[in-house]
Coordinates of C-alpha atoms and ligand atoms in Angstrom, one line a residue:
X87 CA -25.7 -51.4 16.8
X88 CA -24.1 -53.6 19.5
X89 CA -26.4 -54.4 22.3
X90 CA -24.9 -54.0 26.1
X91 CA -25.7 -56.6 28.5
X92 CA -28.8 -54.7 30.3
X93 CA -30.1 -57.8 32.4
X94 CA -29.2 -56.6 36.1
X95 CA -30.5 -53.2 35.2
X96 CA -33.8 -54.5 34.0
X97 CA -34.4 -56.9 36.5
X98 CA -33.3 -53.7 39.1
X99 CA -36.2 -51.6 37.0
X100 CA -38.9 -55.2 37.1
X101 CA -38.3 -54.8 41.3
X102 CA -38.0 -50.8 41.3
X103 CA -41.3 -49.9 39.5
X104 CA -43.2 -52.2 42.1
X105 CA -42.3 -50.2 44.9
X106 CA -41.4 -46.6 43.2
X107 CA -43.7 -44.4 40.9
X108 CA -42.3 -45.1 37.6
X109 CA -39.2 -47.1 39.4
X110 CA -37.1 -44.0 39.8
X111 CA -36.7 -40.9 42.4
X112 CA -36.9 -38.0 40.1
X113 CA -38.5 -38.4 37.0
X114 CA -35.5 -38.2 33.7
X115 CA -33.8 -41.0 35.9
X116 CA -36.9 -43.3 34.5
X117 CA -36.0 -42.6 30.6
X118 CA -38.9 -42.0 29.5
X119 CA -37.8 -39.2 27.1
X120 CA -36.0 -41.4 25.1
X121 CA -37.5 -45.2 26.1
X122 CA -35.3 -48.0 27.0
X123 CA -34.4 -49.3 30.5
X124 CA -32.4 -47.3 32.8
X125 CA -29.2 -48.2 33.7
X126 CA -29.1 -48.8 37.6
X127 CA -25.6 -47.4 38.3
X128 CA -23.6 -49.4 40.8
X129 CA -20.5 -47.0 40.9
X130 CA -19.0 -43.6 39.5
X131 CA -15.3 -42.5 39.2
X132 CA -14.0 -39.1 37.7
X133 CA -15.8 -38.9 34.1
X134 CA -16.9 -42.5 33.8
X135 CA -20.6 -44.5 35.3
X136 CA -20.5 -47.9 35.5
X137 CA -23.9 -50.0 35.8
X138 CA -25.2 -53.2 37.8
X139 CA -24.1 -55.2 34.7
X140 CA -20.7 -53.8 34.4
X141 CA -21.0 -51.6 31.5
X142 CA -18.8 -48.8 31.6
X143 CA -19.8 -45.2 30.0
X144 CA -18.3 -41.8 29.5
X145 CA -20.9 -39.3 31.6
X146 CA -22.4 -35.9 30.2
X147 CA -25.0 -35.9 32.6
X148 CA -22.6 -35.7 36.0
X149 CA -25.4 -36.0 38.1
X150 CA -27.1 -33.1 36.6
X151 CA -24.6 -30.5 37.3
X152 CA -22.8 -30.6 40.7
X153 CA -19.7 -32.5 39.6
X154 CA -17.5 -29.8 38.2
X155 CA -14.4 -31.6 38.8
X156 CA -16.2 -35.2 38.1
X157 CA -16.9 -38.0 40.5
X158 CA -15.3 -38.9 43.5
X159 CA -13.1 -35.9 43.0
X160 CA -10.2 -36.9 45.6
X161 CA -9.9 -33.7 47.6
X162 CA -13.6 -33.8 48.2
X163 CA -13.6 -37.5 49.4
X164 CA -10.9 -36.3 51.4
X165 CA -12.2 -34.1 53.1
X166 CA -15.8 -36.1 53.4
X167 CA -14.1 -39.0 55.5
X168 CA -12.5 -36.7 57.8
X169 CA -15.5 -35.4 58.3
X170 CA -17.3 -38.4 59.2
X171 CA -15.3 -39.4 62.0
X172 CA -16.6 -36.3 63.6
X173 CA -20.2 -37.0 63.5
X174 CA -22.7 -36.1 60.4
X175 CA -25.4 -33.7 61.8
X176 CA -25.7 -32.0 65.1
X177 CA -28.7 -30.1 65.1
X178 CA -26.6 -27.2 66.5
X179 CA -24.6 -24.0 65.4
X180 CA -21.3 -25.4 64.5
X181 CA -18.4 -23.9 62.4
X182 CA -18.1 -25.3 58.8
X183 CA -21.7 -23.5 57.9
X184 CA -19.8 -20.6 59.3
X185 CA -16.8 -20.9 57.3
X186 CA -18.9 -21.3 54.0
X187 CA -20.6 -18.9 54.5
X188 CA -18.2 -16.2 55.3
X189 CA -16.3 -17.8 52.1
X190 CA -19.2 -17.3 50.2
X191 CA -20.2 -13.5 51.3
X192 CA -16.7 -12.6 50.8
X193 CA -16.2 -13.6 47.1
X194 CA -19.5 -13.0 45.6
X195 CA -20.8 -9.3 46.1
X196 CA -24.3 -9.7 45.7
X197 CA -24.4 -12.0 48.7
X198 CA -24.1 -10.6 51.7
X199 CA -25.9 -13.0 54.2
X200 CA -27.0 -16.6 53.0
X201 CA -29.2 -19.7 54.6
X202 CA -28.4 -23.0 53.6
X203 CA -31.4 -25.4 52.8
X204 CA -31.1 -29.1 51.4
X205 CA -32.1 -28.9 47.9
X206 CA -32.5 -26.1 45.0
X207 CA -36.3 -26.2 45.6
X208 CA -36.0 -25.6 49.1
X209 CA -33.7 -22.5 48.2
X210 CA -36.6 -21.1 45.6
X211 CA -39.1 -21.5 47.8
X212 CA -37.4 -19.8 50.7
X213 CA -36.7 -17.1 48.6
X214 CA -39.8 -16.5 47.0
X215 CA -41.1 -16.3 51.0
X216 CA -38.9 -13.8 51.7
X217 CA -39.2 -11.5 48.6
X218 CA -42.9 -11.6 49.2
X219 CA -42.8 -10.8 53.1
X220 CA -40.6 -8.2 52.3
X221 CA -42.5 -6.3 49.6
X222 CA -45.5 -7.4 51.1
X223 CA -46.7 -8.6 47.7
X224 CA -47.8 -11.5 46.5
X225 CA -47.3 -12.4 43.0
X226 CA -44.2 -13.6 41.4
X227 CA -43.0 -13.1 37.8
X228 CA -41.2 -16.7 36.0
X229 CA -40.1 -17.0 32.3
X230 CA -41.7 -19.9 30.5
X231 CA -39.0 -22.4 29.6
X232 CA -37.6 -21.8 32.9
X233 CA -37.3 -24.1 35.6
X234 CA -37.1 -23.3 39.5
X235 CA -38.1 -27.0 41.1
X236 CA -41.1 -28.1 42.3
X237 CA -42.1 -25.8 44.3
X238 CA -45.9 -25.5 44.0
X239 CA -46.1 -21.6 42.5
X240 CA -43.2 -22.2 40.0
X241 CA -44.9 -25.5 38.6
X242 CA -46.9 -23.5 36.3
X243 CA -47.8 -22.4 33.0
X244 CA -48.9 -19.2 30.7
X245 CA -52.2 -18.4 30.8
X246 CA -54.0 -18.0 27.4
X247 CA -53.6 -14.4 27.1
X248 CA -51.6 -12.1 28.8
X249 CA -54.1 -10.7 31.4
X250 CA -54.8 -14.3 32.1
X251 CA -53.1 -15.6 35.3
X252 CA -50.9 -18.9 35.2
X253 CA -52.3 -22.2 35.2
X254 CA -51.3 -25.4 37.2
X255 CA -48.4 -27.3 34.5
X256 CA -48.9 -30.6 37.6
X257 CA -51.6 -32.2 39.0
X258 CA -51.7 -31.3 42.8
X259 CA -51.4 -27.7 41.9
X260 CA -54.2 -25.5 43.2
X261 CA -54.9 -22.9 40.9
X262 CA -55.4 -20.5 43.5
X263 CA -51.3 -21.4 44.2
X264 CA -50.6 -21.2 40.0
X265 CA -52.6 -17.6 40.2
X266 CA -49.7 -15.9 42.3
X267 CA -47.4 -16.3 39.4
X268 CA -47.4 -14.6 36.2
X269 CA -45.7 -16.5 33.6
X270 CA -44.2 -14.7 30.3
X271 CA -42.0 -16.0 27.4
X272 CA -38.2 -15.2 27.6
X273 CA -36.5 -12.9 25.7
X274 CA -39.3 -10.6 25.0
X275 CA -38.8 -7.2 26.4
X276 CA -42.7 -6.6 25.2
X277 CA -44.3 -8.8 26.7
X278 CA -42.6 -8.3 30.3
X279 CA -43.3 -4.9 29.8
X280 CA -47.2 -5.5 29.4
X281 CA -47.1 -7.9 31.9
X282 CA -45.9 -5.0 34.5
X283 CA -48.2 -2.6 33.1
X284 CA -51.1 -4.9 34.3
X285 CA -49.6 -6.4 37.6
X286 CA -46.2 -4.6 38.7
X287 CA -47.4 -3.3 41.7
X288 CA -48.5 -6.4 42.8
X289 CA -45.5 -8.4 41.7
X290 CA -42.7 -9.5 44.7
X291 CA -40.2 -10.3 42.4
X292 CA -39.1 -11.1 39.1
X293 CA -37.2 -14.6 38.9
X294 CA -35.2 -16.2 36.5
X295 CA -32.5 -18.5 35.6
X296 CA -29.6 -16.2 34.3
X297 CA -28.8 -18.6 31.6
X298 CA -32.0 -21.1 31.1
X299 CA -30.6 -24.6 31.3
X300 CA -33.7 -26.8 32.4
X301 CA -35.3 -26.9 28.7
X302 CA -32.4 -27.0 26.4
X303 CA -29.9 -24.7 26.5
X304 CA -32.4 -21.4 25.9
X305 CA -29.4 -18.4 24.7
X306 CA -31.0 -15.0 25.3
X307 CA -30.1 -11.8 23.9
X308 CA -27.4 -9.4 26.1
X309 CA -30.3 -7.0 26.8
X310 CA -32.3 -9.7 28.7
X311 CA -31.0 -9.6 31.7
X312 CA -30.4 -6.1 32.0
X313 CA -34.1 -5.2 30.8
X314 CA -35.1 -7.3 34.1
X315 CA -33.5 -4.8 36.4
X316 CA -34.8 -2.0 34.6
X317 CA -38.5 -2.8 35.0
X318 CA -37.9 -4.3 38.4
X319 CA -36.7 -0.9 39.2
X320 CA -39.6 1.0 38.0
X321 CA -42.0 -1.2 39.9
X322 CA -39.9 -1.4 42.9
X323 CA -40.3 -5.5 42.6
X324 CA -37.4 -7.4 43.2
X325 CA -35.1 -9.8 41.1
X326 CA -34.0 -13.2 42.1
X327 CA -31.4 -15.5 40.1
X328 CA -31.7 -18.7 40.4
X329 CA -28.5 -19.8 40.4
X330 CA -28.9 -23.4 41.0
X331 CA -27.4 -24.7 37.6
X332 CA -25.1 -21.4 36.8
X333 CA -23.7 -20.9 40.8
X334 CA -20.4 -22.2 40.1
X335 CA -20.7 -23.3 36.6
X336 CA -19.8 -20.2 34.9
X337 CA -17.7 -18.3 37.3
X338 CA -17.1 -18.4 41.3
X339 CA -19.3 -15.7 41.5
X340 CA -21.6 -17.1 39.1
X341 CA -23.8 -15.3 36.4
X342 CA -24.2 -12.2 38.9
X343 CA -20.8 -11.9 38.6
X344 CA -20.1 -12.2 35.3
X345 CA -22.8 -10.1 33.9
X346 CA -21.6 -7.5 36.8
X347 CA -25.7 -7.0 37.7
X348 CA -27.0 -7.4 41.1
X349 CA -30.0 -9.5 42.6
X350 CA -31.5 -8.4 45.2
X351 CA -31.9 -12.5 46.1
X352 CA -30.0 -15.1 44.7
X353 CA -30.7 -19.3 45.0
X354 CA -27.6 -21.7 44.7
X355 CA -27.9 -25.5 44.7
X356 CA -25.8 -28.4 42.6
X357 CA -22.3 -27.2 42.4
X358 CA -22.3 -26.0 46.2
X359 CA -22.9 -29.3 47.8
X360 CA -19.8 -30.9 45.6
X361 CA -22.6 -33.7 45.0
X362 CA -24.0 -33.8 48.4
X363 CA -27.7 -32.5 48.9
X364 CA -27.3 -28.6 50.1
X365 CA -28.7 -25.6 49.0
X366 CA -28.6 -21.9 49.6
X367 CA -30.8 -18.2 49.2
X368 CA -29.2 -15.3 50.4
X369 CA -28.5 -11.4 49.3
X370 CA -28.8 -8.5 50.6
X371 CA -28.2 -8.3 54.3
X372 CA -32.0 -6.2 55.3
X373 CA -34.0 -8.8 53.1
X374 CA -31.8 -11.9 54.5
X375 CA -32.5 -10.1 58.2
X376 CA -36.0 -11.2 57.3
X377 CA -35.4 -14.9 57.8
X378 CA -36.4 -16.7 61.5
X379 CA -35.0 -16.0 64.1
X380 CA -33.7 -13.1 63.0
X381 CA -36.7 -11.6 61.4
X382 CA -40.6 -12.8 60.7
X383 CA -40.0 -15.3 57.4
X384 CA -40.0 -18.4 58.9
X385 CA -37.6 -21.6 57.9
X386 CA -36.4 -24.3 58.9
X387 CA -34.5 -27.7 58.1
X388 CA -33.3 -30.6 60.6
X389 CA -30.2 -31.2 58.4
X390 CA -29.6 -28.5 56.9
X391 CA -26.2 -27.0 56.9
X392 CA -25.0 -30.6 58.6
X393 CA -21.5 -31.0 58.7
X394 CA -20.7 -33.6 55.6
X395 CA -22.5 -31.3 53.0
X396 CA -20.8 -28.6 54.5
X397 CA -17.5 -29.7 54.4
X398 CA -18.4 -31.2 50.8
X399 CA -19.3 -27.7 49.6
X400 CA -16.5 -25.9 50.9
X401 CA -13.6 -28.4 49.5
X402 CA -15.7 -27.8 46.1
X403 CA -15.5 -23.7 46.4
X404 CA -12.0 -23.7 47.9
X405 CA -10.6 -26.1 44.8
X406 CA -12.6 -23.5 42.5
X407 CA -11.1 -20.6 44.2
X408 CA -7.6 -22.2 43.6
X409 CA -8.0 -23.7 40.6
X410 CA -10.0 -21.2 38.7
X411 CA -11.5 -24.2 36.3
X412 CA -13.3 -22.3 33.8
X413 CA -10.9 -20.8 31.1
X414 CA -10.0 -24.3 30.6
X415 CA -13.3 -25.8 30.8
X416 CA -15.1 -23.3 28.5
X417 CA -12.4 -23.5 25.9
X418 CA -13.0 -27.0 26.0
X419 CA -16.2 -27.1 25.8
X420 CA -16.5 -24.5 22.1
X421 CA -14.0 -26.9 21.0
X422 CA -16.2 -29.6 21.4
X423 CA -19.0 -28.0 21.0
X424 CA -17.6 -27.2 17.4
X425 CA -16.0 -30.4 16.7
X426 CA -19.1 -32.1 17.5
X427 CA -20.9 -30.0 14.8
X428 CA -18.5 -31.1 12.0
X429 CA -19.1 -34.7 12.8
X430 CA -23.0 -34.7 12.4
X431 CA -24.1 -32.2 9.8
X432 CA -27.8 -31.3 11.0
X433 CA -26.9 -30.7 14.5
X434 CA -26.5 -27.6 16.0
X435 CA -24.9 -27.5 19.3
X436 CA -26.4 -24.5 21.6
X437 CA -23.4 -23.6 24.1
X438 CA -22.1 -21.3 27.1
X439 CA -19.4 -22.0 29.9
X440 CA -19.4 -25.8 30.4
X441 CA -22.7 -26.6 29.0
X442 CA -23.9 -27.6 25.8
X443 CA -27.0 -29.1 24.1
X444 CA -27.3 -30.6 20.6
X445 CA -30.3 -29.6 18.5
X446 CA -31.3 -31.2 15.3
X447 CA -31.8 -27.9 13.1
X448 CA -29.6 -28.1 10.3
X449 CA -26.8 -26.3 10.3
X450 CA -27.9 -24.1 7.7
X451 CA -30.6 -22.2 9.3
X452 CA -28.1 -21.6 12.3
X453 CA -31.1 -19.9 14.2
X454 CA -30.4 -19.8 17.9
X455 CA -33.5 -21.2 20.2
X456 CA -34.1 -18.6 22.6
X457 CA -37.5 -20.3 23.7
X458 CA -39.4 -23.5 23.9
X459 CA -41.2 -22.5 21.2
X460 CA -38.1 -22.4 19.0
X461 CA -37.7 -26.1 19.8
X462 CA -37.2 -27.5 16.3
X463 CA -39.5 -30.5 15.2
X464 CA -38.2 -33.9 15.7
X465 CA -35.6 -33.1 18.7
X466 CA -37.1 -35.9 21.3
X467 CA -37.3 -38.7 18.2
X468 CA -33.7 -38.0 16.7
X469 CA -32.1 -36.9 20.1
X470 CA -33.6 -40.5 21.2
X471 CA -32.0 -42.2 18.3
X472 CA -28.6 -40.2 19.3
X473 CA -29.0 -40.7 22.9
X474 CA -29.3 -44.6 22.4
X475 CA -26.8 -45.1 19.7
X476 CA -24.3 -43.4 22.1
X477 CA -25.0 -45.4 25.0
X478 CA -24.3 -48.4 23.0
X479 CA -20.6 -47.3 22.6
X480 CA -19.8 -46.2 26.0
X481 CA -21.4 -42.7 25.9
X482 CA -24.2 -41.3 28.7
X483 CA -26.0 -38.1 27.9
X484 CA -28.7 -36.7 29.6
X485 CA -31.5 -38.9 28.8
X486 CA -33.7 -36.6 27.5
X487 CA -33.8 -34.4 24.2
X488 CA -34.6 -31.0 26.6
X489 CA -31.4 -31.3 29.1
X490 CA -28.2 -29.7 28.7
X491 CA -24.9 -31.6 28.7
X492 CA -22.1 -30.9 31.1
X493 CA -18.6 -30.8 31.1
X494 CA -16.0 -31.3 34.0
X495 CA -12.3 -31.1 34.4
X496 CA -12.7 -35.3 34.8
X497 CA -13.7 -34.7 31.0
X498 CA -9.8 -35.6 29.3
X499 CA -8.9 -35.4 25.7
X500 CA -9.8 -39.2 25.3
X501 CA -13.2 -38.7 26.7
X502 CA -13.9 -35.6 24.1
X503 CA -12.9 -37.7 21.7
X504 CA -14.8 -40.2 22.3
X505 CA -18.1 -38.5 21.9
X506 CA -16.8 -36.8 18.8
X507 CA -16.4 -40.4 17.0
X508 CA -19.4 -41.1 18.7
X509 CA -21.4 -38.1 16.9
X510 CA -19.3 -39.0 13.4
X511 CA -20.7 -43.0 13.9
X512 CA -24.1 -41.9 14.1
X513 CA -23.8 -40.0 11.2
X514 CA -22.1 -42.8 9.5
X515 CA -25.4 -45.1 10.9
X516 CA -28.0 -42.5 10.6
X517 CA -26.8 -39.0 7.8
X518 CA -29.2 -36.5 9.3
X519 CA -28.4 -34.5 5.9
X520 CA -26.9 -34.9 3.1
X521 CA -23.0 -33.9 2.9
X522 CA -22.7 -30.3 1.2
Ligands
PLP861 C1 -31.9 -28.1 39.5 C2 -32.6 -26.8 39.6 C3 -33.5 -26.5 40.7 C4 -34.0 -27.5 41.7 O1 -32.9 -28.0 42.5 P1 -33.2 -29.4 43.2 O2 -31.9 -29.5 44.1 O3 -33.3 -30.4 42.2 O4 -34.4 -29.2 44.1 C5 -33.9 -25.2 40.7 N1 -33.6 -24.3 39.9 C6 -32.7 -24.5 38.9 C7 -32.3 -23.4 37.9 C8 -32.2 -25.8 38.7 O5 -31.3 -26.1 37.7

């Protein structure tokens, strides 16, 4: 294996962990998943990151997820340095929030007022607010395996047994906090079902990421998200998507669109900032009416809605309207997604619109992992192994074993086929399994 010039990015990491916890902002950034020193990243253009030292690599991380059409997408920048020469927040109504969201009500039908917040935590926790002050209830329901930020109540985990409430999953979390959610493993109709029979008329709202992203790529059965609604319904609880990775990704209207259903609450962050921090909640019109100063939920941000996220996010959903990116993308991406298969028997990769995540289960077994505890054994060491080898020709996954992989339209045929060779060079360097 060739080893890349790292100095800058370790001396950047020697400096960065004296005056940072762990030397990093959010916590993957630091690598600790799969070891090694990060790479500080000194620049970023369409599907390619370049570091401090001036090592260039193909990028399947995009920043997580808001970069559908890659970095420094033109149109956006455009549109960015106009906006700059007209000031960057005002602290006052002004019309691009207006003109997103008007956009945004009119093409997606569950959404029929929206507040825009700074981050896809703020939008969770906003929502949660108002899901309780409207139901007047104060427990919410989350899936284990999925992931909603850091939000105090939705950094929790399953209690022991199912009566048993949720228990802090971070120091800092009171349990009083963790007790007001009710944590039950995806894609079991069952256990949902109990969990309502002991708390539904005390649960707000049921929330969950339509398609769970945030710990692998976690495929549920068709019925899942239907079942949702139906015991929602029965227990007159609400159901909020959190749209933060799928908003976008998987259609304009994202997974509330596609799967035709309709929240009652629905959180967007990532795609709808174009790579600038801005989130949203919104729905239906009575429960948004809730929300200061129209109604009693208060909530507030200094810059929120300021005018260069603004005009980031509504280049980003205008260039989706017009370029309706996602036959393409998601044909792409099975391609790929099958390609990469054939060049390292032992892998499975787990797939939907533009996203995809390699397991190491062998190919045989072709079990889908539906839950964490399908993860199989061995994913963080080999993924590791993967993750580095790939790095060391030019290639930048996620850099961990339990995030997905995204594609953008910056992805060309080149790039694709570069991680493909990648994939068959680690099999040459490291068989997984023996050739049939
Ligand atoms: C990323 C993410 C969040 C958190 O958004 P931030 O902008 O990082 O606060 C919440 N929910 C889902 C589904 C996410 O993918």
């Amino acid at each position: 294996m060739i080893e890349l010039n790292t100095k800058k990015s370790e001396a950047f990491m020697e400096r960065a962990r004296k005056v940072a916890p762990g030397g990093v902002h959010s916590p993957v950034r630091g690598f600790r998943g799969v070891g090694g020193t990060p790479r500080f990243i000194a620049s970023a253009k369409g599907a390619q990151l370049t570091d401090v030292d001036g090592n260039s690599y193909i990028d399947y991380c995009m920043s997580w997820g808001p970069l559908l059409f890659g970095h420094q997408d033109p149109e956006i920048a455009e549109v960015v340095r106009e906006a700059l020469t007209r000031g960057w927040s005002y602290g006052a109504a002004e019309p691009l929030s207006l003109e997103l969201a008007e956009f945004m009500t009119h093409e997606i039908a569950c959404l029929e007022k929206v507040r825009f917040v700074n981050s896809g935590t703020e939008a969770v926790m906003s929502a949660l607010r108002v899901a309780r002050a409207a139901t007047g209830r104060p427990k919410i329901l989350k899936f284990e395996g999925c992931y909603h930020g850091h939000v105090d109540s939705m950094l929790v985990k399953a209690g022991s047994g199912l009566a048993e409430m949720a228990s802090p999953d971070s120091a800092g979390v009171s349990a009083s906090v963790a007790a007001e959610t009710i944590v039950v493993p995806l894609n079991d109709p069952q256990a949902l079902e109990a969990a309502f029979e002991l708390h539904g008329k005390e649960i707000a709202a049921i929330i969950v990421e339509p398609i769970p992203a945030n710990n692998g790529l976690l495929l549920q059965n068709a019925d899942f998200l239907p079942s949702l609604f139906r015991v929602a319904k029965k227990y007159g609880s609400l159901v909020i998507f959190d749209e933060v990775i799928t908003g976008f990704r998987v259609a304009l209207g994202g997974m509330a669109e596609r799967t035709g259903l309709t929240p009652d609450l629905v959180t967007y962050g990532k795609i709808i900032g174009g790579g600038f921090p801005v989130g949203a909640y919104g729905g239906r019109a009575e429960l948004m009416d809730q929300v200061a100063p129209a109604g009693p939920v208060y909530q507030a941000g200094t810059l929120s809605a300021n005018p260069i996220a603004m005009s980031a996010g509504l280049a980003m959903l205008k260039k989706i309207k017009r370029e309706n990116p996602y036959p393409v993308l998601e044909s792409r991406t099975r391609e790929l997604a099958a390609s990469l298969e054939k060049a390292l028997p032992g892998v499975q990769i787990q797939t939907d619109a533009s996203l995809f995540w390699p397991i190491f289960a062998p190919l045989s077994s072709k079990k889908k992992v539906r839950t964490p505890a399908d993860f199989p054994e061995g994913q963080k060491e080999q993924y590791s192994k993967l993750f580095h080898f790939l790095l060391s020709k030019g290639i930048y996954l996620p850099p961990s074993g339990y995030e997905v992989s995204f594609l953008s339209t910056a992805h060309d045929t080149a790039s694709i086929q570069a991680l493909v060779r990648g994939f068959e060079e680690f099999h040459q360097a490291h068989p997984l399994q023996k050739a049939p």
